[in-house]
Steps between C-alpha positions, in 0.01 A plus 500: 500500500156366508315457166215738424266220408394197691761237543501201271251239595262748655184637335415865486216622715161464328595227262369234731168681531448511119585139475256413770225696324558312178508177690172567678306575172301203374669336212321533158264204444488360147160567315336209331318520154140507630567794724667689213200448273255614769699815559516578130121448464424733792723768344322461165157537662608815680635645176184403306276656762695821480472511122130404504418800714624724219307324214134575398230248583455231230209536254181313570474169308256499204256277680474729802153666508659823620693529172195454277293790375146503621226419250150641521240590238719357227828660612804335345729326750780503243562873535773460758711767658633753253242421225263780411134397501212660309127480568318341205131451426467179301161485324376171357147378435353820655688431825772725648796365695726739695859374485842624611760386248875564450561774245802315359309177429432401139175458316547123516524515880189718510313231306601244759364728772172540310482123466530460877217751552253408225591146397540623142794318334776737378476361147134609482557850639510828313639756745459862396636828628510766230516208258606139537750451785824339369606191691872583486481859628465620856217714628749780550604483134143540378452786749238341726413733787343435838121470475514385136216290361607173338235355270496122456311321222467123479291198589578212728502146364172430680338800332614380157367151562168637625453706183590216263284240675127501405276543802254232402388283213192716439717787384680272258171374358368854457816606322482199269139583419592855410775377270246293309300807412565648160676838517272799459680604185404167341137499608252597229317821572232711338610818335549789740253787488786746465747528211772235498836681508871433554553340157718600202482486119782392269635857494542501876214740559256450784168342403164510676213266409144614570209267429186699415257210508192719480637639170654168390837670463860448603694819564877473460648810657855631473661829592444632150145379427219257578375259235133402537460160336165323457517150643378358170794651308753298697555177306692307762680520834815295563733488798788309654687520832811716518797268548634523852194704607212253476274728701479729196410451134567672172169545317417597142174640363456423129353817349511390132478191281863391550747458784678813383218697663576370850505766770729363773455577867759380751483422874133408508421337841440128458177499703329730246606325176199267467254774597644735234475235229146406594390863514654605169395189310142512635501219756457719810160593633470855631272553799 
């Protein structure tokens, strides 16, 4: 009985075809290292390009003009995106400067901005907004609002030097000449035609001296009364400067035979002392 399968030594139909197909395929060529690296790099680039299409564009570098805030009429370039700016009117030396400045900047930073505008050094600035602006607090903390007026007081170094430097030698000579003049309070003057007031007696009461030359009398007036003394009854007049107040004297009129009769008057102006003595003691000519 014949076998169901093919006899030994004979191949089944189709087996030779499969073998031929395998035989006709090109055998796998070995891949060297350079080709492997190139393939890996190309795959990485494709993957990176795919990921890059999903990522946001990179931020502009700091030096790029497009990333910088525009500055005009004193606007602050340091505001930056996300920083709230306020309009300020900085007033210094009768000049107004309109400035945009970050609300969260400190008083110290504001001084630096003022320095860049006016040339006034921060150390010589007094910045005021409802009082002196603290250097360590922000404008927001001291409740600065848009349109606020910031007052600045101070002088530049050049201004200080100009004030302290004499303009010319003539001014120095004139000042020296004035200093040589004796002060008015030390210059001798004739008696005034009106009563001499502003003085006090030893009791602390106000005293007024009136020289009635036509009657040859000295009137010593106080709040309580006025004594009318003949010039001839006054035995002597003595005086001495008040210590520490050389522009004024203490003066005594001797009304009796001894020093116990002295009537003291204090705070007599120095320029009238000699005229009073001469008038009372008869050495003054009345015209």
